[in-house]
Amino acid sequence: MADELRSATDVSSNLINFDIDELDDAELDLPAVENTPTLESILNEPDETSSVLDEDEIPPSAIQLFKADSGETSSISSQDSYLNDRPRQRRDRGKKISKPIHGSVLKPSKLKNISAQILSAADRVDAGMPTAITVSSLIAIGTSHGLVLVFDPKQVLKWCLGSTAVGAQYGAVSSLSFNKDCTRLLSGFAKGQITMWDLTTGKLLRTITDAHPQGTAVLHVEFTDSFVLAVCSDSGGSVFELEFKRLIGVRTCESQCLFSGSRGEVCVIEPLHMNLTIKDHPMQDVMVLAMASLSKVLLVTLRPTLKVMFTHPLKGDPSTLPLLAWQFVIIQVSERDRVIDPVLVFARDQTIYFYQVICHGPQDIRCSGLQKMEVPYQLLSVKWMNPRTIVTLDTSEKLHVIDVRSEEELEVIDISEVQLVYGTSYFKSLATGGNVSQALAYAGEQACYQSITSHGGQLFLQGTRNVHVFTLRTWKERLEVLVKQNKYQEALALALSFYEGKAKAVVGLTGPQKQRKDIIAHLMLDLLFNYVDLSMTRLCPEKGKIEELEEYYQEIVPVCVDYSLHLQRTDILFGRIYDRFGEDVIAQGTFLECLEPYILGDKLTSIPPSVMKDFVGHYETREMLDNVEACIVHLDITSLDIHQVVHLCWDHGLYDAIIYVYNKGMYDYTTPLEELLLLLTSAVKTGKQLTDSQIKLGNKLLVYISCCLAGRAYPFGDIPDEHVEEVKEKVFATITCLHTTKPTEDEPAYPNLRSLLQFDTREFLNVLALAFEEDEFNSEKGIAKRQRVVDILLQIMVESVGFTPTQVGVLFTFLARQMARHENTIIVNRVLFEQVLEFLSNPEDESRHEERQQALMELIHAGGLQQFDEGRLLRLAENAKFYRVSEYLYEKRCEYDKILGCYLRDPSRRYHSFSYIESIIQSERYTTVQKGSVRTEALKHLQELVSIDCKQAAQTVITCLADNLSDVVRKLQTKPAVLFEFLQGVISYRDSQSSAVHTDRQITIEPNIIELYINLMCEHRPHDVCNFIKMNEGYRLEQTLEICRKHKASEATAYLLEKAGDIQGAFGIVLENMQSKIKCLMEVLESREKSQRDPLVLFQEVEAILLVIIQLCQRNSGKMDEAGREALWFPLLENIMSPQKRMKDTANKQIIEDFKQMTHHVLNSMMGYISPPAILKKIMQDPTYNTGKFGEVKELIIGMLENYNYEQTLMKTCKNLLYHDLHVHLRSLTCAATRGFVPRGDSCHLCNRNFVNPSDTDPVTVFRCGHSYHIACLRVLGSIHVIDGEETWVCYLCSNAKRTGRLHSSRFHRSLSNPSQAALHKQEKSKSKESALDPQHAQAFESVRRAMKTPSRLAILTELASGEPSGRRTGYNRTASSIFQNETFKLKLAPPIAMELA
């Protein structure tokens, strides 16, 4: 099947194209037909008969296929329509700015006469409610009482077939089908019968009761193209072929099962009907049937032979049914050849598939996938409306009109008011007792196969009281709907989509493309005129502010401009439309302002002079002449009144427009430059601060000169090729001329150059630098011109006065760059060059430092300083802090250690010092001496490296600079702060390199260095010491403890003492800290003066230390005897209780309550380690509570008792859970041990010997899986493991197949009563023990077994249930060997396994 699909895909040349303009025989070479049709004649045949509907309900274009003698195919879903095929390109809808407008695509209507007669029949003859509908040249409607009403195209009742008596016997009509000439009608019933009617006489021809199994409803019955062949499907999911015969006047029907419902229930069938206008089609002798079950789609041929030619899986929600629909299309197989092939649409849930059926002969039929569509809703129905459009119905009863090619949703209509008829009862087969599968009954909850049908571009929906029809509107009707709603902008947008050929679901627009565009353009102009007229009259606000009217017209005018430009009818825009807007001053002004964005966007390049005059006048009135200037440079010069524009520009200083008019209108590029340079010169001569307009003029001139010298037009575009060379020559001559055309007496030499240099020296020289890159300045003649410019610049700026030193410096920088760039083709006097060098390296000038350094670098790289002494140049660079220049010179002298100094002194490159050191030390290009000098220099500046990045410095030292870290540490001993930062970087680098995988990368640091770091940390960051000691290793305990004691780092000292095993010492230190905190708190509370320290903050500090002490006691109580535990807990309790007596008279009652809460917390924490009697005795001996009043100790005692009750309840609950858990597991083990295994056969699965052979004495093993073997056979194959001397057998077949991924080792040994067999089994067992694991494997297995071993349930229960003397809690006297004292002990509780009752 995959090969067939691939080959079919090759033949079909990909996808369907739905954009066919015209069909031509010579172009397409279509198959021969009697009356050669075009696409237009097929899709838009003239209306030859009366409409099924009233004229006011359905337009003629929508009912054209209701013909008395049309001879069309009778298929509801496969009508004579065609598609072109071109490569489909899916559009990226996410990039659309706005949603396209499609208007109202479907027109809803009702068949009033038919609906009325259905209701009348229900009342008069008890016909019942409608249940099914089918449409061809006639309309047939089935009812719930077994009647079929047949109507002609004029909605006149032609036949009422059947009777209520027949309905009572057969049930409701569940399915209907016409044959291809509408002379026969098949009707299926809910109780399984099928009847055939003659529609010419109204007689019953056949009643078929044995076509399918009794007790099932008929879901579908369909005629094929043959008059004597039909197919049906029932609620059992089976499909049958019905062949009608007539022998000696007797009508018979032979039934053949095509598909059995036992293999999956078929829910829908759809035969393919050929188009009668297509002659000599390869499929005309082939009958194809599409079937769809809940899991797959099948395509079978019924004639000439029964054959399955295509299957496809179909997945979806169990509540949805599969859907089918056929359509003939035109498929392009090559550039000139096309064939007409059917396309099958099948869908389920939210997925729609399109498949092409390719036929080269009755025995050569294949399918090719074309398209897959996903929709965001569940589908109830899919129908074709025309070759480009399908309609889907979702579960919320909404119709979706979809364009097939773009997958775009055109319209959504809610049809809940239709009250659609559903065939749920037939899918549940309620009339026959409901004997259907649950899957079919569940999926058929919203079955509507017989309620929705399409024919001739119309969609028919059968409601409970009416028949509804949805028709594709013609393109004109879609526009008319929007116009009636006064949605002119939407109507124009839709019309434009028709005009550009982008519209979807277009009906009624025929003819050649040019003719269609002319028709649409004429209609668009009428719409535009009406829109303008309405906008100026009825739609225009009568009263309002000017701002509101302007806002209103700003929405109207762009629409008119847009569509006039789309239609290329600017004559209409500036004619009738402009005249109409000109009747209102506000509308006219808004119109003129709305032209601006179109002009700037080059969409509108020509405006009539009269309109341009109004445009300029309006903007001049609004003082928006800058906008006029921006527009003028985008307009065609021929549309401008040059005289008017030039005067306007000179009067208002519109320099861009002046340049544009001279350049484009007169091809004069020098006159505007000369005139504008005169203005700039006069402004510069004044010596005053230039105004904004004068600065703007100067900047425009610089850009204009740059564009002209580069061959570019100003402000955009290109100079015509034939004028480029002339323009460059004339502009260059203008700016370098010795005198102007009209010189004054005091005019200096080179006035234009002087003015430009005085305006902005730097930018003008940048313009010259760009010009020097052009080809004209790189030829022999161009080099001379460049040298002349340089000489003139030196003459103007150096040999004369009037320029500041900064400006002269800019010139020297320019000259340095040009000399470096142009390979010494620029000649400068050596004295002047000395001035350049002195200026660039002037240490007192800090301005543009990097720029001067870069210029000097370029000059050096170009070889321009070869004649200068390198030592002098180096001194100048160092004085000027040109570190990159110094680096370059040092590198030439191989003084790499001094380069490191350049890096360190350069603020922008300090961090690169580390990479430079590594590149030198780790490279093989440098000698040992050179590396040594760099290493020495780096160690000399280690302090600077540490200040840059301590971690990077440590890495560099460890990897590149020092073999022994201790040497570096000794050198930094005199600088503790630097040493601390360096060691901090060393530790950080060590941590970053630590890896459990790459142990070779780990860095080992000597203990004395770590201890030195701890010592320095105690001085600089004492609060981080404890955390560092906890998180790191590698230090010596005694030395570190001494350091911490010296610096009085109490928290770190306590941790080290605890680590050393001195619990009492650690406890004493933290207890002393807590006592000092309590003392401070008491002093604040007892002080009568207001203290600066907040008691609440002091109490929180006490509370924090208390938590640390409690954790210390809890961590170590399990390792101590009772006396040791009391030595920890009782002093803690004493220190918490003693302050409470002093606080009885304090006014802060909250502190007293907080201390009591702390006391309760200590008591609850220690009760797990100290017996309650000892605790009570201690409390009663305390002076705070020994007054003899029970009320004072009541809260403490009650709290202890509540905690005791809680622990006792928790213990009982745990014991009950463990007892129950043990019982359940023992019960399951007992059941498993007593359950018998049933072997799959009576013989060994390896040797095939029978087990019941009396002479066979070999023991037999039966596994849980049912396989059974002789033990000797398993031993030969090695299916045995020996663990702890015990044999463990493995099923050979299961372990080899690896079906479950685990080994079945549970087995049942059947020992024969023969004593010799028992002896043999014992002997085999003793032999197996000899083949135990080797010692290494046994040791490894034993370590794994011990690691995985946990205390057994029996051990836990035994310890919990051990006898306790009355009045004594032994839980507080357990030894350290108890499993509960083990730190790794975890009690894992889980809900018990559900017990199975016997």
PDB file of N, CA, C and O in Angstrom, residues 4 136 596 698 891 1068 1188 1227:
ATOM      1  N   GLU A   4       2.070   1.853  -3.420  1.00  0.00           N
ATOM      2  CA  GLU A   4       1.007   2.389  -4.265  1.00  0.00           C
ATOM      3  C   GLU A   4       0.812   3.879  -4.021  1.00  0.00           C
ATOM      4  O   GLU A   4       0.632   4.671  -4.938  1.00  0.00           O
ATOM      5  N   SER A 136     -32.217  15.076  -5.293  1.00  0.00           N
ATOM      6  CA  SER A 136     -31.640  14.985  -6.636  1.00  0.00           C
ATOM      7  C   SER A 136     -32.455  15.938  -7.492  1.00  0.00           C
ATOM      8  O   SER A 136     -32.593  17.104  -7.127  1.00  0.00           O
ATOM      9  N   GLU A 596      -0.730  62.901   1.923  1.00  0.00           N
ATOM     10  CA  GLU A 596       0.688  62.946   2.302  1.00  0.00           C
ATOM     11  C   GLU A 596       1.305  61.560   2.484  1.00  0.00           C
ATOM     12  O   GLU A 596       2.364  61.274   1.895  1.00  0.00           O
ATOM     13  N   GLY A 698      23.532  73.537   6.544  1.00  0.00           N
ATOM     14  CA  GLY A 698      24.883  72.996   6.413  1.00  0.00           C
ATOM     15  C   GLY A 698      24.891  71.483   6.356  1.00  0.00           C
ATOM     16  O   GLY A 698      25.618  70.888   5.527  1.00  0.00           O
ATOM     17  N   GLU A 891      56.060  44.469  20.957  1.00  0.00           N
ATOM     18  CA  GLU A 891      56.008  43.155  20.308  1.00  0.00           C
ATOM     19  C   GLU A 891      57.055  43.056  19.205  1.00  0.00           C
ATOM     20  O   GLU A 891      57.667  41.994  19.014  1.00  0.00           O
ATOM     21  N   GLY A1068      29.020  23.759  75.914  1.00  0.00           N
ATOM     22  CA  GLY A1068      29.337  24.848  76.822  1.00  0.00           C
ATOM     23  C   GLY A1068      29.525  26.170  76.111  1.00  0.00           C
ATOM     24  O   GLY A1068      29.090  27.227  76.593  1.00  0.00           O
ATOM     25  N   GLY A1188       4.757  25.301  95.442  1.00  0.00           N
ATOM     26  CA  GLY A1188       3.703  24.422  95.926  1.00  0.00           C
ATOM     27  C   GLY A1188       2.354  24.682  95.306  1.00  0.00           C
ATOM     28  O   GLY A1188       1.395  23.973  95.599  1.00  0.00           O
ATOM     29  N   ARG A1227      -0.280 -13.386  54.136  1.00  0.00           N
ATOM     30  CA  ARG A1227      -1.420 -14.008  53.454  1.00  0.00           C
ATOM     31  C   ARG A1227      -1.166 -14.150  51.955  1.00  0.00           C
ATOM     32  O   ARG A1227      -1.456 -15.192  51.365  1.00  0.00           O
TER      33      ARG A1227
END
